[in-house]
Protein backbone atom coordinates (compact mmCIF):
# COMPACT_ATOMS: atom_id res chain seq x y z
CA UNK A 1 0.00 0.00 0.00
CA UNK A 2 0.97 3.60 -0.63
CA UNK A 3 -1.00 5.50 1.99
CA UNK A 4 -1.47 9.27 2.09
CA UNK A 5 -3.15 11.96 4.11
CA UNK A 6 -5.02 14.34 1.85
CA UNK A 7 -7.34 17.31 2.11
CA UNK A 8 -10.45 18.16 0.14
CA UNK A 9 -13.74 19.94 0.91
CA UNK A 10 -14.39 17.38 3.64
CA UNK A 11 -11.16 18.14 5.53
CA UNK A 12 -8.20 15.84 6.20
CA UNK A 13 -8.72 12.24 5.14
CA UNK A 14 -6.88 8.96 4.73
CA UNK A 15 -6.25 7.76 1.20
CA UNK A 16 -4.34 5.24 -0.88
CA UNK A 17 -2.65 5.80 -4.22
CA UNK A 18 -4.21 3.57 -6.88
CA UNK A 19 -2.31 3.99 -10.15
CA UNK A 20 -2.91 7.64 -11.13
CA UNK A 21 -5.84 8.17 -8.75
CA UNK A 22 -6.48 8.32 -5.03
CA UNK A 23 -8.89 6.12 -3.09
CA UNK A 24 -10.68 7.80 -0.20
CA UNK A 25 -10.59 4.91 2.27
CA UNK A 26 -13.27 6.22 4.62
CA UNK A 27 -15.59 6.88 1.69
CA UNK A 28 -15.03 3.33 0.46
CA UNK A 29 -15.42 1.78 3.93
CA UNK A 30 -16.50 4.12 6.76
CA UNK A 31 -14.89 2.35 9.71
CA UNK A 32 -13.11 4.12 12.62
CA UNK A 33 -9.70 2.73 11.61
CA UNK A 34 -9.88 4.69 8.35
CA UNK A 35 -10.47 8.05 10.05
CA UNK A 36 -6.79 9.07 9.77
CA UNK A 37 -3.31 7.68 9.23
CA UNK A 38 -2.68 7.55 12.97
CA UNK A 39 -6.02 5.78 13.54
CA UNK A 40 -5.07 3.17 10.97
CA UNK A 41 -1.64 2.63 12.51
CA UNK A 42 -3.13 2.36 16.00
CA UNK A 43 -5.77 -0.12 14.84
CA UNK A 44 -3.15 -2.77 14.08
CA UNK A 45 -2.56 -5.54 11.55
CA UNK A 46 -6.19 -6.59 11.09
CA UNK A 47 -7.10 -3.04 10.09
CA UNK A 48 -4.11 -2.93 7.75
CA UNK A 49 -5.38 -6.09 6.05
CA UNK A 50 -8.82 -4.49 5.79
CA UNK A 51 -7.25 -1.47 4.11
CA UNK A 52 -5.54 -3.75 1.59
CA UNK A 53 -8.83 -5.46 0.86
CA UNK A 54 -10.59 -2.11 0.41
CA UNK A 55 -7.86 -0.93 -1.93
CA UNK A 56 -8.11 -4.17 -3.89
CA UNK A 57 -11.79 -3.50 -4.57
CA UNK A 58 -11.11 0.18 -5.44
CA UNK A 59 -14.76 1.30 -5.28
CA UNK A 60 -15.13 3.72 -8.21
CA UNK A 61 -17.34 6.07 -6.18
CA UNK A 62 -14.49 6.59 -3.68
CA UNK A 63 -11.80 7.30 -6.27
CA UNK A 64 -10.58 10.89 -6.51
CA UNK A 65 -8.50 12.64 -9.15
CA UNK A 66 -5.16 13.76 -7.73
CA UNK A 67 -5.76 17.20 -9.21
CA UNK A 68 -8.83 17.58 -6.98
CA UNK A 69 -7.08 17.01 -3.65
CA UNK A 70 -4.08 18.31 -1.72
CA UNK A 71 -1.60 15.69 -0.57
CA UNK A 72 -0.40 16.51 2.95
CA UNK A 73 2.39 15.02 5.04
CA UNK A 74 1.31 11.40 5.65
CA UNK A 75 1.61 12.03 9.39
CA UNK A 76 0.99 15.79 9.79
CA UNK A 77 2.11 15.58 13.43
CA UNK A 78 3.89 12.33 14.27
CA UNK A 79 3.76 10.97 17.79
CA UNK A 80 7.52 11.52 17.90
CA UNK A 81 10.21 12.30 15.34
CA UNK A 82 13.84 11.30 15.84
CA UNK A 83 16.51 12.04 13.28
CA UNK A 84 19.13 9.33 13.57
CA UNK A 85 22.70 9.07 12.33
CA UNK A 86 22.40 5.71 10.60
CA UNK A 87 24.21 6.78 7.41
CA UNK A 88 27.77 7.73 8.28
CA UNK A 89 29.56 8.35 4.96
CA UNK A 90 27.85 11.74 4.66
CA UNK A 91 29.04 12.76 8.10
CA UNK A 92 32.66 12.01 7.30
CA UNK A 93 32.53 14.27 4.21
CA UNK A 94 30.75 17.01 6.16
CA UNK A 95 33.50 17.00 8.77
CA UNK A 96 36.10 17.40 6.01
CA UNK A 97 34.09 20.31 4.58
CA UNK A 98 33.93 21.92 8.01
CA UNK A 99 37.71 21.65 8.30
CA UNK A 100 38.11 23.18 4.81
CA UNK A 101 35.91 26.12 5.72
CA UNK A 102 37.72 26.72 8.99
CA UNK A 103 41.11 26.48 7.23
CA UNK A 104 40.03 28.96 4.53
CA UNK A 105 40.20 31.73 7.13
CA UNK A 106 43.91 31.09 7.75
CA UNK A 107 46.85 32.57 5.86
CA UNK A 108 47.91 29.16 4.51
CA UNK A 109 44.64 27.25 4.04
CA UNK A 110 46.24 23.93 2.98
CA UNK A 111 48.62 23.85 5.93
CA UNK A 112 45.80 24.84 8.24
CA UNK A 113 43.60 22.08 6.82
CA UNK A 114 46.32 19.46 7.36
CA UNK A 115 46.78 20.70 10.91
CA UNK A 116 43.06 20.57 11.67
CA UNK A 117 42.68 17.05 10.28
CA UNK A 118 45.75 15.87 12.20
CA UNK A 119 44.24 17.27 15.40
CA UNK A 120 41.49 14.65 15.23
CA UNK A 121 38.84 17.30 15.86
CA UNK A 122 37.28 16.65 12.47
CA UNK A 123 37.30 12.85 12.65
CA UNK A 124 34.03 10.98 13.10
CA UNK A 125 33.45 10.25 16.77
CA UNK A 126 33.69 6.45 17.29
CA UNK A 127 30.39 6.51 19.20
CA UNK A 128 28.52 6.87 15.89
CA UNK A 129 29.70 3.39 14.89
CA UNK A 130 29.16 1.82 18.29
CA UNK A 131 25.49 2.78 18.59
CA UNK A 132 22.59 4.54 16.88
CA UNK A 133 22.86 8.23 17.73
CA UNK A 134 19.83 10.53 17.33
CA UNK A 135 18.32 13.81 18.38
CA UNK A 136 14.67 14.69 18.86
CA UNK A 137 13.30 16.73 15.97
CA UNK A 138 10.33 19.08 16.13
CA UNK A 139 7.33 16.90 15.30
CA UNK A 140 5.13 20.02 15.18
CA UNK A 141 7.08 21.50 12.24
CA UNK A 142 6.27 18.94 9.55
CA UNK A 143 5.57 19.79 5.91
CA UNK A 144 4.30 17.69 3.03
CA UNK A 145 4.87 17.52 -0.69
CA UNK A 146 3.86 20.29 -3.08
CA UNK A 147 4.03 23.13 -0.55
CA UNK A 148 6.39 26.09 -0.45
CA UNK A 149 8.97 26.14 2.33
CA UNK A 150 9.16 29.69 3.70
CA UNK A 151 12.80 30.21 4.58
CA UNK A 152 13.45 31.96 7.91
CA UNK A 153 14.55 35.58 7.66
CA UNK A 154 17.54 34.95 9.94
CA UNK A 155 19.24 32.54 7.52
CA UNK A 156 21.02 33.02 4.19
CA UNK A 157 22.29 29.45 3.65
CA UNK A 158 19.43 27.33 2.35
CA UNK A 159 20.03 23.58 2.32
CA UNK A 160 18.23 20.24 2.14
CA UNK A 161 19.09 16.75 3.33
CA UNK A 162 18.03 13.61 1.47
CA UNK A 163 16.90 11.02 4.00
CA UNK A 164 14.29 8.33 4.34
CA UNK A 165 12.47 7.14 7.42
CA UNK A 166 10.57 4.25 8.91
CA UNK A 167 7.23 4.62 10.69
CA UNK A 168 6.56 2.46 13.72
CA UNK A 169 3.38 0.39 13.48
CA UNK A 170 3.30 -1.70 16.65
CA UNK A 171 4.47 -0.85 20.18
CA UNK A 172 8.06 -1.99 20.64
CA UNK A 173 9.62 -2.68 24.03
CA UNK A 174 12.78 -4.74 24.56
CA UNK A 175 12.56 -5.93 20.97
CA UNK A 176 15.36 -8.04 19.53
CA UNK A 177 16.98 -6.96 16.31
CA UNK A 178 15.67 -10.15 14.67
CA UNK A 179 12.05 -9.21 15.46
CA UNK A 180 12.41 -5.45 14.95
CA UNK A 181 11.17 -5.35 11.35
CA UNK A 182 7.82 -6.69 12.52
CA UNK A 183 7.26 -3.31 14.19
CA UNK A 184 7.73 -1.23 11.02
CA UNK A 185 4.47 0.00 9.50
CA UNK A 186 6.11 1.51 6.44
CA UNK A 187 8.64 3.90 4.95
CA UNK A 188 8.59 7.49 3.77
CA UNK A 189 10.96 10.19 2.50
CA UNK A 190 12.40 12.75 4.89
CA UNK A 191 13.81 16.16 3.97
CA UNK A 192 15.78 17.60 6.86
CA UNK A 193 15.73 21.27 5.80
CA UNK A 194 18.79 23.00 7.26
CA UNK A 195 19.66 26.65 7.82
CA UNK A 196 23.40 25.99 7.69
CA UNK A 197 24.60 29.44 8.75
CA UNK A 198 22.52 29.10 11.91
CA UNK A 199 23.15 25.41 12.51
CA UNK A 200 26.96 25.38 12.35
CA UNK A 201 27.69 27.86 15.18
CA UNK A 202 25.10 26.14 17.35
CA UNK A 203 26.70 22.72 16.81
CA UNK A 204 29.84 23.97 18.56
CA UNK A 205 27.78 24.57 21.72
CA UNK A 206 27.34 20.76 21.93
CA UNK A 207 23.57 21.24 22.31
CA UNK A 208 22.44 20.26 18.83
CA UNK A 209 21.38 22.21 15.72
CA UNK A 210 18.61 24.21 17.42
CA UNK A 211 16.97 26.80 15.17
CA UNK A 212 19.15 25.64 12.31
CA UNK A 213 16.69 22.77 11.83
CA UNK A 214 13.72 24.03 13.79
CA UNK A 215 11.39 26.37 11.91
CA UNK A 216 7.93 26.00 10.33
CA UNK A 217 7.90 23.15 7.83
CA UNK A 218 11.53 22.24 8.47
CA UNK A 219 10.79 18.50 8.52
CA UNK A 220 9.46 17.33 5.18
CA UNK A 221 7.67 13.96 5.06
CA UNK A 222 6.00 12.23 2.15
CA UNK A 223 4.52 11.93 -0.29
CA UNK A 224 3.18 8.68 1.18
CA UNK A 225 3.94 5.88 3.58
CA UNK A 226 4.82 2.81 1.54
CA UNK A 227 4.18 -0.41 3.43
CA UNK A 228 6.84 -3.15 3.34
CA UNK A 229 4.96 -5.23 0.78
CA UNK A 230 5.63 -2.47 -1.78
CA UNK A 231 9.33 -3.36 -1.94
CA UNK A 232 11.28 -6.58 -2.23
CA UNK A 233 14.24 -5.22 -0.25
CA UNK A 234 13.97 -1.88 1.58
CA UNK A 235 17.77 -1.72 1.73
CA UNK A 236 18.23 -1.65 -2.02
CA UNK A 237 16.34 1.46 -3.11
CA UNK A 238 17.76 4.26 -5.25
CA UNK A 239 17.71 7.71 -3.64
CA UNK A 240 18.06 10.91 -5.68
CA UNK A 241 17.96 14.65 -5.09
CA UNK A 242 17.09 16.82 -8.08
CA UNK A 243 17.25 20.60 -7.95
CA UNK A 244 15.47 22.53 -10.71
CA UNK A 245 15.68 19.44 -12.91
CA UNK A 246 19.41 18.84 -12.26
CA UNK A 247 20.33 15.70 -10.36
CA UNK A 248 22.71 16.59 -7.52
CA UNK A 249 22.67 13.27 -5.67
CA UNK A 250 22.26 9.58 -6.38
CA UNK A 251 22.60 7.08 -3.55
CA UNK A 252 21.09 3.91 -2.16
CA UNK A 253 19.28 2.98 1.04
CA UNK A 254 21.67 0.05 1.38
CA UNK A 255 24.51 2.42 2.30
CA UNK A 256 23.22 2.65 5.88
CA UNK A 257 25.86 1.75 8.48
CA UNK A 258 23.12 0.95 11.00
CA UNK A 259 19.72 -0.32 9.84
CA UNK A 260 16.34 0.74 11.18
CA UNK A 261 16.18 -2.64 12.95
CA UNK A 262 19.31 -1.70 14.92
CA UNK A 263 17.69 1.56 15.99
CA UNK A 264 14.42 -0.09 17.03
CA UNK A 265 16.23 -2.71 19.11
CA UNK A 266 18.37 -0.06 20.80
CA UNK A 267 15.64 2.53 21.41
CA UNK A 268 13.21 -0.06 22.79
CA UNK A 269 15.53 -1.17 25.57
CA UNK A 270 13.54 -0.76 28.80
CA UNK A 271 11.31 1.72 26.97
CA UNK A 272 8.35 1.54 24.59
CA UNK A 273 8.51 2.97 21.07
CA UNK A 274 4.97 4.00 20.14
CA UNK A 275 2.95 3.47 16.98
CA UNK A 276 3.23 6.54 14.77
CA UNK A 277 6.80 7.39 15.76
CA UNK A 278 9.12 8.28 12.88
CA UNK A 279 12.82 7.35 12.77
CA UNK A 280 14.89 9.26 10.21
CA UNK A 281 17.90 7.60 8.60
CA UNK A 282 20.31 10.49 8.49
CA UNK A 283 21.60 11.82 5.18
CA UNK A 284 22.75 9.63 2.31
CA UNK A 285 26.22 10.25 0.88
CA UNK A 286 26.18 13.42 -1.23
CA UNK A 287 22.67 14.17 -0.01
CA UNK A 288 23.00 17.84 0.90
CA UNK A 289 24.34 21.04 -0.59
CA UNK A 290 26.88 21.60 2.19
CA UNK A 291 28.55 18.30 1.42
CA UNK A 292 28.68 19.19 -2.29
CA UNK A 293 29.90 22.75 -1.74
CA UNK A 294 26.58 24.14 -3.02
CA UNK A 295 23.53 25.89 -1.61
CA UNK A 296 19.97 26.57 -2.68
CA UNK A 297 18.46 29.87 -3.74
CA UNK A 298 14.98 31.25 -3.22
CA UNK A 299 12.71 29.90 -5.92
CA UNK A 300 14.54 26.58 -6.27
CA UNK A 301 12.47 23.41 -6.54
CA UNK A 302 13.81 20.43 -4.61
CA UNK A 303 12.69 16.92 -5.53
CA UNK A 304 13.76 14.07 -3.26
CA UNK A 305 12.95 10.63 -4.64
CA UNK A 306 13.25 7.20 -3.08
CA UNK A 307 12.48 4.24 -5.30
CA UNK A 308 9.15 2.51 -4.51
CA UNK A 309 8.05 5.45 -2.33
CA UNK A 310 7.74 8.45 -4.65
CA UNK A 311 8.87 12.07 -4.89
CA UNK A 312 8.79 14.67 -2.12
CA UNK A 313 8.70 17.99 -4.01
CA UNK A 314 8.96 21.50 -2.54
CA UNK A 315 9.88 25.02 -3.59
CA UNK A 316 11.89 27.29 -1.31
CA UNK A 317 10.62 30.87 -1.05
CA UNK A 318 11.46 34.01 0.87
CA UNK A 319 8.92 36.12 2.70
CA UNK A 320 7.94 39.22 0.71
XYZ file of C-alpha atoms in Angstrom, residues 55 90 122 183 209 230 284 316:
8
model
C -7.864 -0.931 -1.933
C 27.848 11.736 4.655
C 37.278 16.645 12.465
C 7.264 -3.307 14.191
C 21.382 22.207 15.720
C 5.632 -2.475 -1.782
C 22.748 9.626 2.307
C 11.888 27.292 -1.314
